[in-house]
Tab-separated table of C-alpha atoms and ligand atoms in Angstrom:
chain	number	residue	atom	x	y	z
A	940	MET	CA	12.737	-0.707	29.719
A	941	LYS	CA	14.697	-3.724	29.456
A	942	GLU	CA	11.605	-5.940	28.456
A	943	SER	CA	10.523	-3.128	26.251
A	944	ILE	CA	13.619	-2.829	24.326
A	945	ALA	CA	14.120	-6.528	24.078
A	946	LEU	CA	10.677	-6.978	22.540
A	947	LEU	CA	11.222	-3.944	20.218
A	948	SER	CA	14.581	-5.825	19.132
A	949	GLU	CA	12.421	-9.043	18.499
A	950	LEU	CA	9.830	-7.476	16.311
A	951	ILE	CA	12.904	-5.842	14.135
A	952	GLN	CA	14.237	-9.066	13.853
A	953	ASN	CA	11.038	-10.630	12.985
A	954	LYS	CA	11.653	-8.674	9.635
A	955	CYS	CA	7.909	-8.314	8.814
A	956	VAL	CA	8.945	-6.798	5.222
A	957	ASN	CA	5.574	-5.889	3.269
A	958	PRO	CA	4.849	-7.254	0.928
A	959	PRO	CA	4.921	-10.185	1.671
A	960	GLY	CA	4.517	-8.951	5.320
A	961	ASN	CA	4.200	-12.402	6.865
A	962	GLU	CA	3.294	-10.631	10.064
A	963	ILE	CA	2.089	-13.065	11.834
A	964	LYS	CA	5.261	-13.773	13.618
A	965	SER	CA	5.104	-10.599	15.113
A	966	ILE	CA	1.414	-10.957	16.229
A	967	GLN	CA	2.494	-14.251	17.949
A	968	SER	CA	5.503	-12.707	19.616
A	969	ILE	CA	3.291	-10.017	21.136
A	970	GLN	CA	0.518	-12.631	21.670
A	971	ARG	CA	3.120	-14.857	23.732
A	972	PHE	CA	4.565	-11.605	25.694
A	973	LEU	CA	0.983	-10.727	26.391
A	974	GLN	CA	0.446	-14.188	27.934
A	975	GLU	CA	3.510	-14.102	30.306
A	976	HIS	CA	1.489	-11.358	31.784
A	977	ASP	CA	-1.472	-13.042	31.996
A	978	ILE	CA	-3.386	-11.270	29.312
A	979	GLU	CA	-5.884	-12.655	26.873
A	980	CYS	CA	-6.146	-11.502	23.463
A	981	GLN	CA	-7.585	-12.679	20.228
A	982	VAL	CA	-5.650	-13.339	16.769
A	983	PHE	CA	-7.581	-12.685	13.799
A	984	GLU	CA	-5.989	-14.218	10.707
A	985	SER	CA	-6.783	-12.218	7.564
A	986	ALA	CA	-4.853	-14.185	5.210
A	987	PRO	CA	-2.010	-17.097	5.477
A	988	ASN	CA	0.951	-15.618	7.722
A	989	ARG	CA	-1.142	-12.476	8.128
A	990	GLY	CA	-3.114	-11.448	11.329
A	991	ASN	CA	-4.460	-8.810	13.515
A	992	LEU	CA	-4.486	-9.093	17.294
A	993	VAL	CA	-6.895	-7.258	19.907
A	994	ALA	CA	-7.008	-7.374	23.867
A	995	ARG	CA	-9.206	-5.130	25.637
A	996	ILE	CA	-9.911	-4.156	29.558
A	997	PRO	CA	-13.680	-3.723	29.759
A	998	GLY	CA	-15.107	-0.586	30.771
A	999	THR	CA	-17.382	-0.722	34.069
A	1000	LYS	CA	-19.825	1.618	32.919
A	1001	ASN	CA	-20.787	3.046	29.326
A	1002	GLY	CA	-18.129	5.393	29.009
A	1003	PRO	CA	-16.402	6.373	25.932
A	1004	LYS	CA	-14.289	3.810	24.567
A	1005	LEU	CA	-10.472	4.713	23.877
A	1006	MET	CA	-8.297	2.188	21.347
A	1007	PHE	CA	-4.291	1.991	21.504
A	1008	GLY	CA	-3.593	1.367	17.678
A	1009	PRO	CA	-4.138	0.260	15.262
A	1010	ALA	CA	-0.408	0.056	15.707
A	1011	HIS	CA	1.367	-1.917	12.607
A	1012	VAL	CA	4.052	-4.542	12.830
A	1013	ASP	CA	4.721	-4.347	9.075
A	1014	VAL	CA	7.584	-2.692	7.717
A	1015	VAL	CA	8.774	-1.518	4.459
A	1016	PRO	CA	12.000	-3.120	2.670
A	1017	VAL	CA	15.498	-1.858	3.088
A	1018	GLU	CA	16.954	-1.091	-0.145
A	1019	ASN	CA	20.456	-0.346	0.414
A	1020	PRO	CA	21.506	-2.385	3.747
A	1021	ASP	CA	25.185	-1.577	2.969
A	1022	GLU	CA	24.852	1.941	3.931
A	1023	TRP	CA	23.423	1.370	7.195
A	1024	GLU	CA	25.782	1.330	10.406
A	1025	VAL	CA	24.398	-1.700	11.676
A	1026	ASP	CA	22.409	-4.676	10.168
A	1027	PRO	CA	18.889	-3.144	9.592
A	1028	PHE	CA	17.215	-6.672	11.077
A	1029	SER	CA	19.535	-6.905	13.972
A	1030	GLY	CA	17.324	-4.762	16.503
A	1031	THR	CA	21.007	-3.728	17.847
A	1032	VAL	CA	20.762	-1.263	20.953
A	1033	LYS	CA	23.766	1.185	20.725
A	1034	ASP	CA	24.001	4.968	21.704
A	1035	GLY	CA	20.897	5.076	23.510
A	1036	PHE	CA	19.072	3.834	20.452
A	1037	VAL	CA	17.276	0.673	19.208
A	1038	TRP	CA	18.312	0.611	15.390
A	1039	GLY	CA	16.331	-1.237	12.567
A	1040	ARG	CA	13.985	-1.198	10.017
A	1041	GLY	CA	10.474	-0.171	11.570
A	1042	ALA	CA	12.110	1.265	14.782
A	1043	LEU	CA	10.696	4.255	14.189
A	1044	ASP	CA	7.469	3.564	11.924
A	1045	MET	CA	6.145	2.047	13.891
A	1046	LEU	CA	7.281	-0.418	16.252
A	1047	TYR	CA	8.162	1.517	19.292
A	1048	ILE	CA	4.598	2.590	19.289
A	1049	VAL	CA	3.342	-0.840	19.192
A	1050	VAL	CA	5.675	-2.069	21.879
A	1051	THR	CA	4.842	1.160	24.077
A	1052	GLN	CA	1.121	0.544	23.695
A	1053	VAL	CA	1.175	-3.078	24.525
A	1054	GLN	CA	3.483	-2.176	27.558
A	1055	ALA	CA	1.137	0.984	28.672
A	1056	PHE	CA	-1.918	-1.678	28.470
A	1057	ILE	CA	-0.047	-4.220	30.583
A	1058	GLN	CA	0.557	-2.022	33.311
A	1059	LEU	CA	-2.973	-0.635	33.410
A	1060	GLN	CA	-4.503	-4.392	33.474
A	1061	LYS	CA	-1.480	-4.877	36.060
A	1062	GLU	CA	-2.645	-1.924	38.507
A	1063	ASN	CA	-6.291	-3.652	37.945
A	1064	PHE	CA	-7.278	-0.418	35.791
A	1065	GLN	CA	-11.212	0.005	35.974
A	1066	PRO	CA	-11.887	2.280	32.791
A	1067	LYS	CA	-15.499	3.603	32.646
A	1068	GLY	CA	-15.333	2.774	28.950
A	1069	ASP	CA	-13.528	-0.326	27.032
A	1070	LEU	CA	-9.716	0.415	26.324
A	1071	ILE	CA	-8.740	-1.586	23.458
A	1072	LEU	CA	-5.525	-2.914	21.650
A	1073	LEU	CA	-5.369	-3.245	18.058
A	1074	ILE	CA	-2.102	-4.687	16.391
A	1075	VAL	CA	-2.279	-4.958	12.598
A	1076	SER	CA	-0.400	-6.003	9.730
A	1077	ASP	CA	-0.376	-4.282	6.463
A	1078	GLU	CA	-0.442	-0.836	6.752
A	1079	GLU	CA	2.401	-0.007	4.493
A	1080	ALA	CA	0.746	-1.639	1.832
A	1081	GLY	CA	-2.672	-0.030	2.101
A	1082	GLY	CA	-4.582	-2.047	5.013
A	1083	ARG	CA	-6.485	-5.049	3.095
A	1084	TYR	CA	-5.371	-7.234	5.483
A	1085	GLY	CA	-5.193	-5.375	8.607
A	1086	ALA	CA	-7.259	-2.330	9.705
A	1087	GLU	CA	-9.765	-2.115	6.675
A	1088	TRP	CA	-10.066	-6.071	7.120
A	1089	MET	CA	-10.766	-5.909	10.726
A	1090	LEU	CA	-13.451	-3.197	10.306
A	1091	GLU	CA	-14.916	-5.209	7.606
A	1092	ASN	CA	-14.841	-8.557	9.321
A	1093	HIS	CA	-14.748	-7.901	13.168
A	1094	PRO	CA	-16.102	-4.392	13.421
A	1095	GLU	CA	-17.660	-5.453	17.079
A	1096	GLN	CA	-14.161	-6.340	18.305
A	1097	ILE	CA	-12.832	-2.769	17.719
A	1098	LYS	CA	-15.553	-0.415	18.153
A	1099	THR	CA	-14.184	2.725	19.773
A	1100	ASP	CA	-14.780	6.542	20.004
A	1101	TYR	CA	-11.249	7.651	19.987
A	1102	LEU	CA	-7.746	6.219	19.264
A	1103	VAL	CA	-4.236	7.222	19.164
A	1104	THR	CA	-1.379	5.734	17.061
A	1105	GLU	CA	1.480	6.913	14.544
A	1106	ALA	CA	2.787	9.588	14.258
A	1107	GLY	CA	3.182	12.467	16.543
A	1108	GLY	CA	5.126	14.149	19.711
A	1109	LEU	CA	7.918	15.864	17.945
A	1110	SER	CA	8.743	18.864	18.938
A	1111	ILE	CA	8.563	21.853	16.340
A	1112	ALA	CA	9.866	24.470	18.891
A	1113	PRO	CA	10.676	24.579	22.661
A	1114	GLY	CA	7.873	23.405	24.281
A	1115	LYS	CA	5.616	22.945	21.173
A	1116	LEU	CA	5.096	19.322	20.347
A	1117	VAL	CA	2.908	18.684	17.144
A	1118	PHE	CA	0.259	15.783	16.991
A	1119	MET	CA	-1.709	14.366	13.948
A	1120	ILE	CA	-5.334	15.703	13.785
A	1121	GLY	CA	-5.376	14.465	10.154
A	1122	GLU	CA	-3.744	13.275	6.566
A	1123	LYS	CA	-3.786	14.297	3.483
A	1124	GLY	CA	-5.134	12.311	0.927
A	1125	GLY	CA	-3.617	10.922	-2.591
A	1126	ALA	CA	-5.742	10.926	-5.610
A	1127	TRP	CA	-3.332	9.956	-8.440
A	1128	LYS	CA	-4.326	10.758	-12.010
A	1129	ARG	CA	-3.270	9.930	-15.581
A	1130	ILE	CA	-3.778	12.708	-17.996
A	1131	SER	CA	-3.731	11.468	-21.640
A	1132	PHE	CA	-3.550	13.443	-24.920
A	1133	LYS	CA	-3.719	12.215	-28.405
A	1134	GLY	CA	-2.097	13.687	-31.529
A	1135	THR	CA	-1.522	12.492	-35.328
A	1136	PRO	CA	1.288	10.379	-35.874
A	1137	GLY	CA	3.669	11.257	-38.939
A	1138	HIS	CA	7.386	11.135	-39.997
A	1139	GLY	CA	9.738	12.642	-37.431
A	1140	SER	CA	11.740	14.213	-40.175
A	1141	MET	CA	9.015	17.174	-41.129
A	1142	PRO	CA	7.540	18.405	-38.178
A	1143	PHE	CA	6.276	21.413	-39.569
A	1144	ASP	CA	2.770	22.138	-38.134
A	1145	SER	CA	2.583	18.467	-36.487
A	1146	ASP	CA	-0.060	17.555	-34.035
A	1147	ASN	CA	2.316	16.108	-31.784
A	1148	ALA	CA	0.946	14.516	-28.305
A	1149	ALA	CA	4.140	15.183	-26.540
A	1150	HIS	CA	3.678	19.035	-27.251
A	1151	LYS	CA	0.529	19.033	-25.221
A	1152	ALA	CA	1.868	16.805	-22.298
A	1153	ALA	CA	4.687	19.403	-22.046
A	1154	GLN	CA	2.507	22.321	-22.129
A	1155	ALA	CA	0.088	20.535	-19.506
A	1156	ILE	CA	3.091	19.810	-17.252
A	1157	ILE	CA	4.119	23.503	-17.144
A	1158	LYS	CA	0.395	24.781	-16.558
A	1159	LEU	CA	0.200	22.080	-13.723
A	1160	ARG	CA	2.916	23.346	-11.794
A	1161	ASP	CA	2.036	27.132	-12.443
A	1162	TYR	CA	-1.297	26.316	-11.395
A	1163	CYS	CA	-0.238	24.461	-8.005
A	1164	ASP	CA	2.094	27.140	-7.244
A	1165	SER	CA	0.266	30.399	-7.957
A	1166	LYS	CA	-3.401	29.698	-8.661
A	1167	ILE	CA	-5.139	26.876	-7.070
A	1168	PRO	CA	-7.190	28.101	-4.051
A	1169	LEU	CA	-5.506	28.378	-0.704
A	1170	THR	CA	-6.740	26.937	2.776
A	1171	THR	CA	-4.858	28.695	5.852
A	1172	GLU	CA	-6.988	26.971	8.286
A	1173	TYR	CA	-4.308	24.404	8.830
A	1174	LEU	CA	-1.163	27.133	9.113
A	1175	ASN	CA	-3.561	28.868	11.675
A	1176	TYR	CA	-3.329	26.162	14.032
A	1177	LEU	CA	0.081	25.939	13.578
A	1178	ALA	CA	0.400	29.678	14.119
A	1179	LYS	CA	-1.447	29.624	17.103
A	1180	GLY	CA	-0.130	26.849	18.597
A	1181	LEU	CA	3.489	28.065	18.204
A	1182	GLU	CA	2.134	31.506	19.647
A	1183	LEU	CA	3.603	33.479	16.654
A	1184	GLY	CA	3.419	37.061	17.190
A	1185	PHE	CA	1.212	39.496	15.156
A	1186	ILE	CA	3.328	39.972	12.158
A	1187	GLN	CA	4.593	36.541	12.042
A	1188	ARG	CA	1.216	35.118	12.259
A	1189	ILE	CA	-0.027	37.692	9.319
A	1190	MET	CA	2.876	36.708	7.041
A	1191	LEU	CA	1.782	33.192	7.361
A	1192	ILE	CA	-2.025	33.111	7.012
A	1193	ASN	CA	-2.448	35.964	4.704
A	1194	LYS	CA	-3.292	34.159	1.627
A	1195	ARG	CA	-1.956	37.313	-0.443
A	1196	LEU	CA	1.410	37.327	1.479
A	1197	LEU	CA	1.673	33.744	1.237
A	1198	PRO	CA	3.825	33.392	-1.973
A	1199	PHE	CA	6.182	35.904	-0.267
A	1200	THR	CA	6.327	34.241	2.807
A	1201	LEU	CA	7.219	30.995	1.068
A	1202	ASN	CA	10.040	32.452	-0.893
A	1203	ASN	CA	11.559	33.622	2.043
A	1204	LEU	CA	11.282	30.510	4.053
A	1205	LYS	CA	12.642	28.656	1.282
A	1206	LYS	CA	15.957	30.332	1.673
A	1207	ARG	CA	16.101	29.625	5.437
A	1208	ASP	CA	14.634	26.334	5.536
A	1209	LEU	CA	13.640	24.732	2.535
A	1210	GLN	CA	11.720	21.692	4.259
A	1211	MET	CA	9.617	23.664	6.368
A	1212	ALA	CA	8.751	25.666	2.852
A	1213	LYS	CA	7.842	22.125	1.577
A	1214	VAL	CA	5.434	21.480	4.586
A	1215	VAL	CA	3.823	24.908	4.615
A	1216	HIS	CA	3.550	24.768	0.838
A	1217	GLY	CA	1.646	21.205	1.316
A	1218	LEU	CA	-0.694	22.396	4.238
A	1219	THR	CA	-2.401	25.089	2.239
A	1220	ARG	CA	-3.176	23.475	-0.990
A	1221	MET	CA	-4.038	20.352	-3.132
A	1222	THR	CA	-0.580	19.647	-4.711
A	1223	LEU	CA	0.060	18.361	-8.279
A	1224	SER	CA	3.114	16.680	-9.245
A	1225	PRO	CA	3.506	15.426	-12.533
A	1226	ASN	CA	5.874	12.713	-12.004
A	1227	ILE	CA	5.670	10.273	-14.739
A	1228	VAL	CA	5.720	11.105	-18.425
A	1229	GLN	CA	5.579	9.078	-21.042
A	1230	GLY	CA	4.666	9.193	-25.107
A	1231	GLY	CA	6.017	7.935	-28.150
A	1232	THR	CA	7.003	4.734	-29.681
A	1233	LYS	CA	10.272	5.178	-31.973
A	1234	VAL	CA	12.671	8.310	-32.477
A	1235	ASN	CA	11.574	8.948	-36.170
A	1236	VAL	CA	7.859	8.750	-35.252
A	1237	ILE	CA	5.667	11.928	-34.134
A	1238	PRO	CA	3.991	10.271	-31.364
A	1239	ALA	CA	0.310	9.788	-31.365
A	1240	THR	CA	-0.050	9.382	-27.667
A	1241	ALA	CA	1.429	10.949	-24.450
A	1242	TYR	CA	0.567	10.673	-20.923
A	1243	ILE	CA	1.233	12.469	-17.483
A	1244	ASP	CA	1.038	10.455	-14.112
A	1245	VAL	CA	0.226	13.311	-11.657
A	1246	ASP	CA	0.962	12.508	-7.874
A	1247	ILE	CA	-2.331	14.624	-6.451
A	1248	ARG	CA	-2.530	15.257	-2.716
A	1249	THR	CA	-5.773	16.358	-1.102
A	1250	LEU	CA	-6.405	18.285	1.995
A	1251	PRO	CA	-9.694	17.228	4.122
A	1252	GLY	CA	-12.848	18.035	2.570
A	1253	GLN	CA	-11.420	17.781	-1.150
A	1254	ASP	CA	-13.319	15.127	-3.053
A	1255	ASP	CA	-13.019	13.789	-6.819
A	1256	GLU	CA	-15.278	16.450	-8.198
A	1257	TYR	CA	-12.908	18.949	-6.450
A	1258	VAL	CA	-9.827	17.143	-8.109
A	1259	VAL	CA	-11.166	17.029	-11.445
A	1260	THR	CA	-12.453	20.530	-11.591
A	1261	HIS	CA	-8.974	22.028	-10.758
A	1262	LEU	CA	-7.197	19.621	-12.939
A	1263	LYS	CA	-9.437	20.954	-15.968
A	1264	LYS	CA	-8.940	24.651	-14.760
A	1265	ALA	CA	-5.050	24.350	-14.652
A	1266	LEU	CA	-5.089	22.857	-18.342
A	1267	GLY	CA	-7.184	25.488	-19.537
A	1268	VAL	CA	-8.002	25.286	-23.115
A	1269	LEU	CA	-5.986	22.098	-23.218
A	1270	ALA	CA	-8.811	20.184	-21.145
A	1271	LYS	CA	-10.694	19.676	-24.021
A	1272	GLU	CA	-7.960	17.478	-25.493
A	1273	ALA	CA	-7.394	15.925	-21.995
A	1274	THR	CA	-8.516	12.444	-20.925
A	1275	ILE	CA	-8.362	12.661	-17.175
A	1276	GLU	CA	-8.811	9.313	-15.480
A	1277	ALA	CA	-7.837	7.590	-12.151
A	1278	LEU	CA	-4.449	5.451	-12.265
A	1279	SER	CA	-5.474	2.100	-12.328
A	1280	ALA	CA	-4.439	-0.197	-9.211
A	1281	GLU	CA	-2.185	-2.428	-11.824
A	1282	GLU	CA	-0.260	1.198	-12.454
A	1283	GLY	CA	0.416	1.542	-8.797
A	1284	GLY	CA	-2.905	3.913	-8.703
A	1285	PHE	CA	-4.392	4.693	-4.985
A	1286	THR	CA	-7.078	6.873	-3.852
A	1287	SER	CA	-7.833	8.152	-0.400
A	1288	TYR	CA	-9.053	11.521	0.427
A	1289	GLY	CA	-7.607	13.947	3.234
A	1290	ASN	CA	-9.358	13.632	6.550
A	1291	ALA	CA	-9.315	15.208	10.048
A	1292	SER	CA	-10.456	15.044	13.428
A	1293	PRO	CA	-11.211	17.782	15.737
A	1294	ALA	CA	-7.991	19.861	16.685
A	1295	SER	CA	-9.688	20.634	19.980
A	1296	SER	CA	-12.085	18.603	22.308
A	1297	GLU	CA	-11.890	16.984	25.461
A	1298	PHE	CA	-9.645	14.450	24.304
A	1299	VAL	CA	-7.306	16.539	22.949
A	1300	SER	CA	-7.144	18.386	26.506
A	1301	ALA	CA	-6.691	14.871	27.557
A	1302	MET	CA	-3.738	14.097	25.430
A	1303	GLU	CA	-2.230	17.433	26.458
A	1304	LYS	CA	-2.697	16.659	30.095
A	1305	ALA	CA	-0.907	13.192	29.540
A	1306	VAL	CA	2.095	15.245	28.155
A	1307	GLN	CA	2.219	17.773	30.483
A	1308	GLN	CA	2.597	15.208	33.649
A	1309	GLU	CA	6.046	14.297	31.872
A	1310	LEU	CA	7.308	17.663	30.401
A	1311	PRO	CA	5.529	20.489	32.175
A	1312	ASP	CA	4.982	23.724	30.145
A	1313	SER	CA	4.820	21.323	27.202
A	1314	THR	CA	1.682	22.144	24.717
A	1315	LEU	CA	0.403	20.673	21.534
A	1316	VAL	CA	0.382	21.909	18.164
A	1317	PRO	CA	-2.237	20.439	15.532
A	1318	PHE	CA	-0.874	18.958	12.351
A	1319	ILE	CA	-1.566	17.356	9.305
A	1320	MET	CA	0.355	14.351	7.658
A	1321	PRO	CA	1.239	14.407	4.229
A	1322	ALA	CA	1.199	10.548	4.183
A	1323	VAL	CA	-1.687	8.335	4.475
A	1324	SER	CA	-2.123	6.044	7.198
A	1325	ASP	CA	-4.860	3.387	8.937
A	1326	CYS	CA	-6.597	6.213	10.482
A	1327	ARG	CA	-8.365	7.019	7.591
A	1328	PHE	CA	-10.520	3.988	7.980
A	1329	PHE	CA	-11.584	4.825	11.527
A	1330	ARG	CA	-12.074	8.512	10.646
A	1331	GLU	CA	-14.394	7.664	8.022
A	1332	ARG	CA	-16.479	5.772	10.877
A	1333	GLY	CA	-16.798	8.642	12.804
A	1334	VAL	CA	-13.739	7.986	15.106
A	1335	GLU	CA	-11.816	10.568	16.409
A	1336	ALA	CA	-8.224	9.388	15.665
A	1337	TYR	CA	-4.923	11.075	16.378
A	1338	GLY	CA	-1.253	10.770	15.900
A	1339	PHE	CA	-0.069	10.756	19.299
A	1340	SER	CA	3.026	9.605	21.057
A	1341	LEU	CA	6.110	11.521	22.785
A	1342	PHE	CA	9.604	12.063	21.571
A	1343	ASP	CA	12.850	12.653	23.822
A	1344	PRO	CA	12.451	16.614	23.344
A	1345	GLU	CA	15.849	16.273	22.127
A	1346	THR	CA	14.864	14.949	18.971
A	1347	PRO	CA	14.493	17.307	16.008
A	1348	MET	CA	11.566	17.642	13.783
A	1349	SER	CA	13.783	16.632	10.701
A	1350	HIS	CA	14.482	13.347	12.239
A	1351	LEU	CA	11.200	11.716	11.518
A	1352	ALA	CA	11.194	12.808	7.971
A	1353	SER	CA	14.739	11.356	7.197
A	1354	LEU	CA	14.736	8.099	9.193
A	1355	ALA	CA	11.020	7.055	8.934
A	1356	HIS	CA	11.550	4.392	5.689
A	1357	GLY	CA	15.193	5.693	5.586
A	1358	THR	CA	18.788	4.392	6.090
A	1359	ASP	CA	19.673	4.312	9.945
A	1360	GLU	CA	16.036	4.061	11.199
A	1361	ARG	CA	16.395	4.064	15.104
A	1362	ILE	CA	14.293	5.274	18.150
A	1363	SER	CA	15.940	6.890	21.284
A	1364	ILE	CA	15.249	4.660	24.458
A	1365	LYS	CA	14.352	8.250	26.160
A	1366	THR	CA	11.507	8.288	23.409
A	1367	ILE	CA	10.446	4.761	24.378
A	1368	GLU	CA	10.021	5.420	27.918
A	1369	LEU	CA	8.296	8.690	27.453
A	1370	SER	CA	5.733	7.187	24.859
A	1371	GLN	CA	4.988	4.633	27.502
A	1372	LYS	CA	3.982	6.941	30.117
A	1373	VAL	CA	1.777	9.130	27.959
A	1374	TYR	CA	-0.541	6.367	26.891
A	1375	TYR	CA	-0.648	4.946	30.384
A	1376	ASN	CA	-1.498	8.827	31.280
A	1377	LEU	CA	-4.013	9.213	28.729
A	1378	ALA	CA	-5.966	6.355	29.377
A	1379	LYS	CA	-5.900	7.144	33.209
A	1380	PHE	CA	-6.888	10.486	32.816
A	1381	PHE	CA	-9.477	9.897	29.871
A	1382	LEU	CA	-11.053	6.754	30.814
A	1383	ILE	CA	-11.637	7.598	34.888
A	1384	GLN	CA	-12.619	11.109	34.419
B	1844	LIG	ZN1	3.589	3.723	9.776
């Protein structure tokens, strides 16, 4: 365990903040670490100071391949270092935790996947299909120099059937652990309106673009909360996984009762209500509103930038159709376009792997080896990860690790990218074990 903690601290100290990333530092740390254990690996440089690492235990037969990763070594910036209990790039070990930016997202997985790989190699593990280790750069800024670059430039190196990466393994109820089968997409749009400029001193019957934008904002909120089509598939997984009683289950998965359920839930657990709301629909959140140039001029233009999150299966046509429905008669006057990259725009669609399969059973078995009586509950991540590139190519990809069962679910939400990010040593121990168990169960069965 000492070795894992030391490597984790080193990766935190390497401070691979993206942008600019400079991940080659951590890639070299891992390369050196593997070499110390007599393991060969290959480093692929995607840009100056940026790179990705691949190691492999070849399969003895043509069995299914499993990948540990893509595990990213880049981290997000720290906004308020003074608010931290420790220096965020110190990798301090204190109170049973390793502290620092990236500890949770996702350097503990990098370390535990590397260690499980080393342990298997040392035991002369002979899998039927390849076991691949992939460590990447640039996940936090979209993967162009990391996972996506590897798939485009060295696809043969990382060809796999299954993979496990961030983020999963937190307990949602006693003995119930979530694992990520998919993620929502982000399809950010700009909705613009035109008006007729005029003097602000005489607004009677004016054609004010801001009026239209204001109406549109209210319409988007109402549509998202009460009119947009609902999907209860993902709540159904949750209800089943949590073994809810009949009434509770109906309350959760009956579309007509859902508004009532959400209303009740928000009084008890607002965070959970937000999750349930997001799991049932494409969400629309108008987050930037701009219009006008001068206080005494009626604005000729106004626009709204809308953060739109799609569920698996909801494509661009779906997004635009429902934006138009939401806007109603205003749609005729609206121009809807994807938010440009210069404006921070980014589009990826929701995606998911099967909620149950032979591989999912193997993951559950790997967990039960450490925490008997635990079961897995399928979940959709609200955020985007590198998994999308692999799911697009038919790989079954899951967010899977194993947290100390004492860790509350809210921990992940508040600490990932947040202040005092840290990971418990118990979680490092458990995650290392489940990755090891999973490879053993799945690749030699
Ligand atoms: Zn991450």
